[in-house]
PDB file of C-alpha atoms in Angstrom:
ATOM      1  CA  MET A   1       6.126  95.798  59.901  1.00  0.00           C
ATOM      2  CA  SER A   2       6.147  92.096  59.165  1.00  0.00           C
ATOM      3  CA  ILE A   3       3.107  90.325  57.843  1.00  0.00           C
ATOM      4  CA  ASP A   4       2.052  86.736  58.289  1.00  0.00           C
ATOM      5  CA  GLU A   5       0.739  84.238  55.770  1.00  0.00           C
ATOM      6  CA  LEU A   6      -2.908  85.294  56.182  1.00  0.00           C
ATOM      7  CA  ASP A   7      -1.997  88.967  55.675  1.00  0.00           C
ATOM      8  CA  ALA A   8      -0.058  87.992  52.542  1.00  0.00           C
ATOM      9  CA  LYS A   9      -3.017  86.011  51.186  1.00  0.00           C
ATOM     10  CA  LEU A  10      -5.387  88.887  51.946  1.00  0.00           C
ATOM     11  CA  LEU A  11      -3.127  91.454  50.262  1.00  0.00           C
ATOM     12  CA  THR A  12      -2.685  89.218  47.221  1.00  0.00           C
ATOM     13  CA  LEU A  13      -6.442  88.738  46.989  1.00  0.00           C
ATOM     14  CA  LEU A  14      -7.059  92.489  47.237  1.00  0.00           C
ATOM     15  CA  GLU A  15      -4.426  93.146  44.564  1.00  0.00           C
ATOM     16  CA  HIS A  16      -6.089  90.715  42.143  1.00  0.00           C
ATOM     17  CA  ASP A  17      -9.692  91.647  43.024  1.00  0.00           C
ATOM     18  CA  PRO A  18      -9.820  95.093  44.672  1.00  0.00           C
ATOM     19  CA  GLY A  19     -13.626  95.131  44.747  1.00  0.00           C
ATOM     20  CA  ILE A  20     -14.024  91.838  46.580  1.00  0.00           C
ATOM     21  CA  GLY A  21     -14.990  93.427  49.888  1.00  0.00           C
ATOM     22  CA  VAL A  22     -14.683  92.045  53.400  1.00  0.00           C
ATOM     23  CA  LEU A  23     -17.402  89.396  53.049  1.00  0.00           C
ATOM     24  CA  GLY A  24     -16.065  88.128  49.722  1.00  0.00           C
ATOM     25  CA  ALA A  25     -12.516  88.022  51.081  1.00  0.00           C
ATOM     26  CA  SER A  26     -13.629  86.088  54.168  1.00  0.00           C
ATOM     27  CA  ARG A  27     -15.361  83.522  51.974  1.00  0.00           C
ATOM     28  CA  GLU A  28     -12.395  83.231  49.611  1.00  0.00           C
ATOM     29  CA  LEU A  29      -9.887  82.889  52.449  1.00  0.00           C
ATOM     30  CA  GLY A  30     -12.074  80.672  54.616  1.00  0.00           C
ATOM     31  CA  VAL A  31     -11.873  82.888  57.694  1.00  0.00           C
ATOM     32  CA  ALA A  32     -14.412  84.900  59.661  1.00  0.00           C
ATOM     33  CA  ARG A  33     -15.561  88.261  58.349  1.00  0.00           C
ATOM     34  CA  GLY A  34     -14.366  89.894  61.579  1.00  0.00           C
ATOM     35  CA  THR A  35     -10.893  88.426  61.066  1.00  0.00           C
ATOM     36  CA  VAL A  36     -10.647  89.944  57.594  1.00  0.00           C
ATOM     37  CA  GLN A  37     -11.913  93.311  58.851  1.00  0.00           C
ATOM     38  CA  SER A  38      -9.474  93.249  61.755  1.00  0.00           C
ATOM     39  CA  ARG A  39      -6.561  92.368  59.472  1.00  0.00           C
ATOM     40  CA  MET A  40      -7.506  95.103  56.995  1.00  0.00           C
ATOM     41  CA  ASP A  41      -7.808  97.660  59.811  1.00  0.00           C
ATOM     42  CA  LYS A  42      -4.367  96.631  61.112  1.00  0.00           C
ATOM     43  CA  LEU A  43      -2.815  96.840  57.635  1.00  0.00           C
ATOM     44  CA  VAL A  44      -4.315 100.302  57.109  1.00  0.00           C
ATOM     45  CA  ALA A  45      -3.194 101.519  60.547  1.00  0.00           C
ATOM     46  CA  LYS A  46       0.365 100.289  59.922  1.00  0.00           C
ATOM     47  CA  GLY A  47       0.493 101.982  56.510  1.00  0.00           C
ATOM     48  CA  VAL A  48       0.717  98.767  54.469  1.00  0.00           C
ATOM     49  CA  ILE A  49      -2.579  99.584  52.737  1.00  0.00           C
ATOM     50  CA  ARG A  50      -2.530 103.255  51.792  1.00  0.00           C
ATOM     51  CA  SER A  51      -5.756 103.493  49.853  1.00  0.00           C
ATOM     52  CA  PHE A  52      -8.774 101.628  48.582  1.00  0.00           C
ATOM     53  CA  ALA A  53      -9.141 104.120  45.734  1.00  0.00           C
ATOM     54  CA  PRO A  54      -9.133 102.871  42.143  1.00  0.00           C
ATOM     55  CA  GLN A  55      -5.826 102.858  40.302  1.00  0.00           C
ATOM     56  CA  LEU A  56      -6.189 105.287  37.429  1.00  0.00           C
ATOM     57  CA  ASP A  57      -4.294 104.959  34.178  1.00  0.00           C
ATOM     58  CA  PRO A  58      -3.121 108.302  32.738  1.00  0.00           C
ATOM     59  CA  VAL A  59      -3.363 106.791  29.223  1.00  0.00           C
ATOM     60  CA  GLY A  60      -7.087 106.275  29.745  1.00  0.00           C
ATOM     61  CA  LEU A  61      -7.366 109.907  30.810  1.00  0.00           C
ATOM     62  CA  GLY A  62      -5.682 111.073  27.595  1.00  0.00           C
ATOM     63  CA  TYR A  63      -2.047 111.308  28.762  1.00  0.00           C
ATOM     64  CA  PRO A  64      -0.068 108.646  26.850  1.00  0.00           C
ATOM     65  CA  VAL A  65       3.340 110.365  27.068  1.00  0.00           C
ATOM     66  CA  VAL A  66       5.382 109.599  30.210  1.00  0.00           C
ATOM     67  CA  ALA A  67       8.642 111.346  31.008  1.00  0.00           C
ATOM     68  CA  PHE A  68      11.080 111.594  33.883  1.00  0.00           C
ATOM     69  CA  SER A  69      12.788 114.886  34.679  1.00  0.00           C
ATOM     70  CA  THR A  70      15.720 115.494  36.958  1.00  0.00           C
ATOM     71  CA  LEU A  71      15.658 118.957  38.473  1.00  0.00           C
ATOM     72  CA  GLU A  72      18.625 120.790  39.893  1.00  0.00           C
ATOM     73  CA  ILE A  73      17.523 123.311  42.493  1.00  0.00           C
ATOM     74  CA  ARG A  74      19.353 126.405  43.697  1.00  0.00           C
ATOM     75  CA  GLN A  75      21.323 125.322  46.757  1.00  0.00           C
ATOM     76  CA  GLY A  76      20.365 126.579  50.194  1.00  0.00           C
ATOM     77  CA  THR A  77      16.651 126.760  49.466  1.00  0.00           C
ATOM     78  CA  GLY A  78      15.624 123.373  50.849  1.00  0.00           C
ATOM     79  CA  GLY A  79      13.542 122.723  47.758  1.00  0.00           C
ATOM     80  CA  GLY A  80      10.216 123.375  49.499  1.00  0.00           C
ATOM     81  CA  PRO A  81       9.092 126.220  47.250  1.00  0.00           C
ATOM     82  CA  VAL A  82       9.866 124.167  44.134  1.00  0.00           C
ATOM     83  CA  VAL A  83       7.956 121.177  45.501  1.00  0.00           C
ATOM     84  CA  ASP A  84       5.007 123.460  46.275  1.00  0.00           C
ATOM     85  CA  HIS A  85       5.188 124.842  42.728  1.00  0.00           C
ATOM     86  CA  ILE A  86       5.337 121.481  40.940  1.00  0.00           C
ATOM     87  CA  GLY A  87       2.674 120.088  43.277  1.00  0.00           C
ATOM     88  CA  GLY A  88       0.287 122.516  41.622  1.00  0.00           C
ATOM     89  CA  ILE A  89       0.929 121.087  38.146  1.00  0.00           C
ATOM     90  CA  PRO A  90      -1.592 118.276  37.512  1.00  0.00           C
ATOM     91  CA  GLN A  91       0.685 116.457  35.062  1.00  0.00           C
ATOM     92  CA  VAL A  92       3.390 115.982  37.724  1.00  0.00           C
ATOM     93  CA  LEU A  93       2.510 112.567  39.145  1.00  0.00           C
ATOM     94  CA  GLU A  94       5.444 112.039  41.513  1.00  0.00           C
ATOM     95  CA  ALA A  95       8.418 113.879  42.937  1.00  0.00           C
ATOM     96  CA  HIS A  96      11.328 112.305  44.783  1.00  0.00           C
ATOM     97  CA  THR A  97      14.396 113.820  46.421  1.00  0.00           C
ATOM     98  CA  ILE A  98      17.359 111.995  44.923  1.00  0.00           C
ATOM     99  CA  THR A  99      21.105 111.623  45.231  1.00  0.00           C
ATOM    100  CA  GLY A 100      23.495 112.309  42.392  1.00  0.00           C
ATOM    101  CA  SER A 101      23.720 115.265  40.075  1.00  0.00           C
ATOM    102  CA  GLY A 102      20.088 116.285  40.515  1.00  0.00           C
ATOM    103  CA  ASP A 103      17.958 117.201  43.504  1.00  0.00           C
ATOM    104  CA  LEU A 104      14.477 116.071  42.470  1.00  0.00           C
ATOM    105  CA  MET A 105      13.236 113.380  40.093  1.00  0.00           C
ATOM    106  CA  ILE A 106       9.721 113.889  38.822  1.00  0.00           C
ATOM    107  CA  ARG A 107       7.434 111.736  36.705  1.00  0.00           C
ATOM    108  CA  VAL A 108       5.214 113.703  34.373  1.00  0.00           C
ATOM    109  CA  VAL A 109       2.584 112.811  31.807  1.00  0.00           C
ATOM    110  CA  ALA A 110       1.430 114.695  28.736  1.00  0.00           C
ATOM    111  CA  ARG A 111      -1.023 114.427  25.857  1.00  0.00           C
ATOM    112  CA  ASP A 112       1.740 114.561  23.224  1.00  0.00           C
ATOM    113  CA  ASN A 113       5.299 115.862  22.812  1.00  0.00           C
ATOM    114  CA  ALA A 114       4.161 119.463  22.399  1.00  0.00           C
ATOM    115  CA  ASP A 115       2.154 119.180  25.603  1.00  0.00           C
ATOM    116  CA  LEU A 116       5.209 117.658  27.304  1.00  0.00           C
ATOM    117  CA  GLN A 117       7.216 120.722  26.309  1.00  0.00           C
ATOM    118  CA  ARG A 118       4.514 122.917  27.835  1.00  0.00           C
ATOM    119  CA  VAL A 119       4.593 120.898  31.099  1.00  0.00           C
ATOM    120  CA  ILE A 120       8.401 121.066  31.288  1.00  0.00           C
ATOM    121  CA  ASP A 121       8.282 124.813  30.633  1.00  0.00           C
ATOM    122  CA  GLU A 122       5.770 125.159  33.470  1.00  0.00           C
ATOM    123  CA  VAL A 123       8.028 123.137  35.797  1.00  0.00           C
ATOM    124  CA  VAL A 124      11.239 125.044  35.051  1.00  0.00           C
ATOM    125  CA  VAL A 125       9.709 128.525  35.152  1.00  0.00           C
ATOM    126  CA  HIS A 126      10.209 128.510  38.933  1.00  0.00           C
ATOM    127  CA  PRO A 127      13.197 130.761  39.716  1.00  0.00           C
ATOM    128  CA  MET A 128      14.801 128.184  42.035  1.00  0.00           C
ATOM    129  CA  VAL A 129      14.997 125.536  39.288  1.00  0.00           C
ATOM    130  CA  GLU A 130      18.506 125.930  37.914  1.00  0.00           C
ATOM    131  CA  ARG A 131      18.481 123.132  35.323  1.00  0.00           C
ATOM    132  CA  SER A 132      16.438 120.169  34.168  1.00  0.00           C
ATOM    133  CA  SER A 133      17.063 117.035  32.164  1.00  0.00           C
ATOM    134  CA  THR A 134      14.154 115.073  30.765  1.00  0.00           C
ATOM    135  CA  VAL A 135      13.881 111.621  29.238  1.00  0.00           C
ATOM    136  CA  ILE A 136      10.775 110.271  27.536  1.00  0.00           C
ATOM    137  CA  CYS A 137       9.606 106.790  28.424  1.00  0.00           C
ATOM    138  CA  LEU A 138       9.225 104.698  25.260  1.00  0.00           C
ATOM    139  CA  SER A 139       7.562 101.750  26.991  1.00  0.00           C
ATOM    140  CA  THR A 140       6.959 100.464  30.502  1.00  0.00           C
ATOM    141  CA  ARG A 141       8.539  97.041  30.914  1.00  0.00           C
ATOM    142  CA  ILE A 142       7.662  96.545  34.589  1.00  0.00           C
ATOM    143  CA  PRO A 143       4.861  98.754  35.900  1.00  0.00           C
ATOM    144  CA  TYR A 144       4.831  99.946  39.494  1.00  0.00           C
ATOM    145  CA  ARG A 145       4.251  96.894  41.619  1.00  0.00           C
ATOM    146  CA  THR A 146       4.322  95.779  45.234  1.00  0.00           C
ATOM    147  CA  LEU A 147       2.917  92.250  45.098  1.00  0.00           C
ATOM    148  CA  PRO A 148       6.373  90.580  44.903  1.00  0.00           C
ATOM    149  CA  LEU A 149       7.174  92.250  48.234  1.00  0.00           C
ATOM    150  CA  VAL A 150       4.070  90.706  49.780  1.00  0.00           C
ATOM    151  CA  SER A 151       5.195  87.170  49.000  1.00  0.00           C
ATOM    152  CA  THR A 152       8.646  87.977  50.394  1.00  0.00           C
ATOM    153  CA  ALA A 153       7.329  89.640  53.562  1.00  0.00           C
ATOM    154  CA  GLY A 154       4.644  87.045  54.227  1.00  0.00           C
ATOM    155  CA  GLY A 155       6.708  83.987  53.479  1.00  0.00           C
TER     156      GLY A 155
END
């Protein structure tokens, strides 16, 4: 989906001030409230806006350790049972099917290194997980972001 300049301005505004609301956005952008609502509805329907939920920081919830694990899964299983298993572990924040030597890349959080070991042990206990390799994130240089895409898509 392509977006126009007004969509880009609206998305940028929502990124900087998520609580602005439709009326506030219409005032800030100088367009009718109905226009903002219509644009937001369109962006939600097209999947550009996935959620209006708050963005939570695991550090604030007591999980300052971030790690990435590559999982190798027993071939011929499709990976579904492993995904179901790790989906039940609260500290697994993401899972992606990948190319290369591994099958899944997961992002996990933990309270400390000992807790990270516990989480990894819980992940790899599944009988279809053949091997894992984990790296600990020392610092996040560029956090997850999408706003640069908005300026590219709307420009």
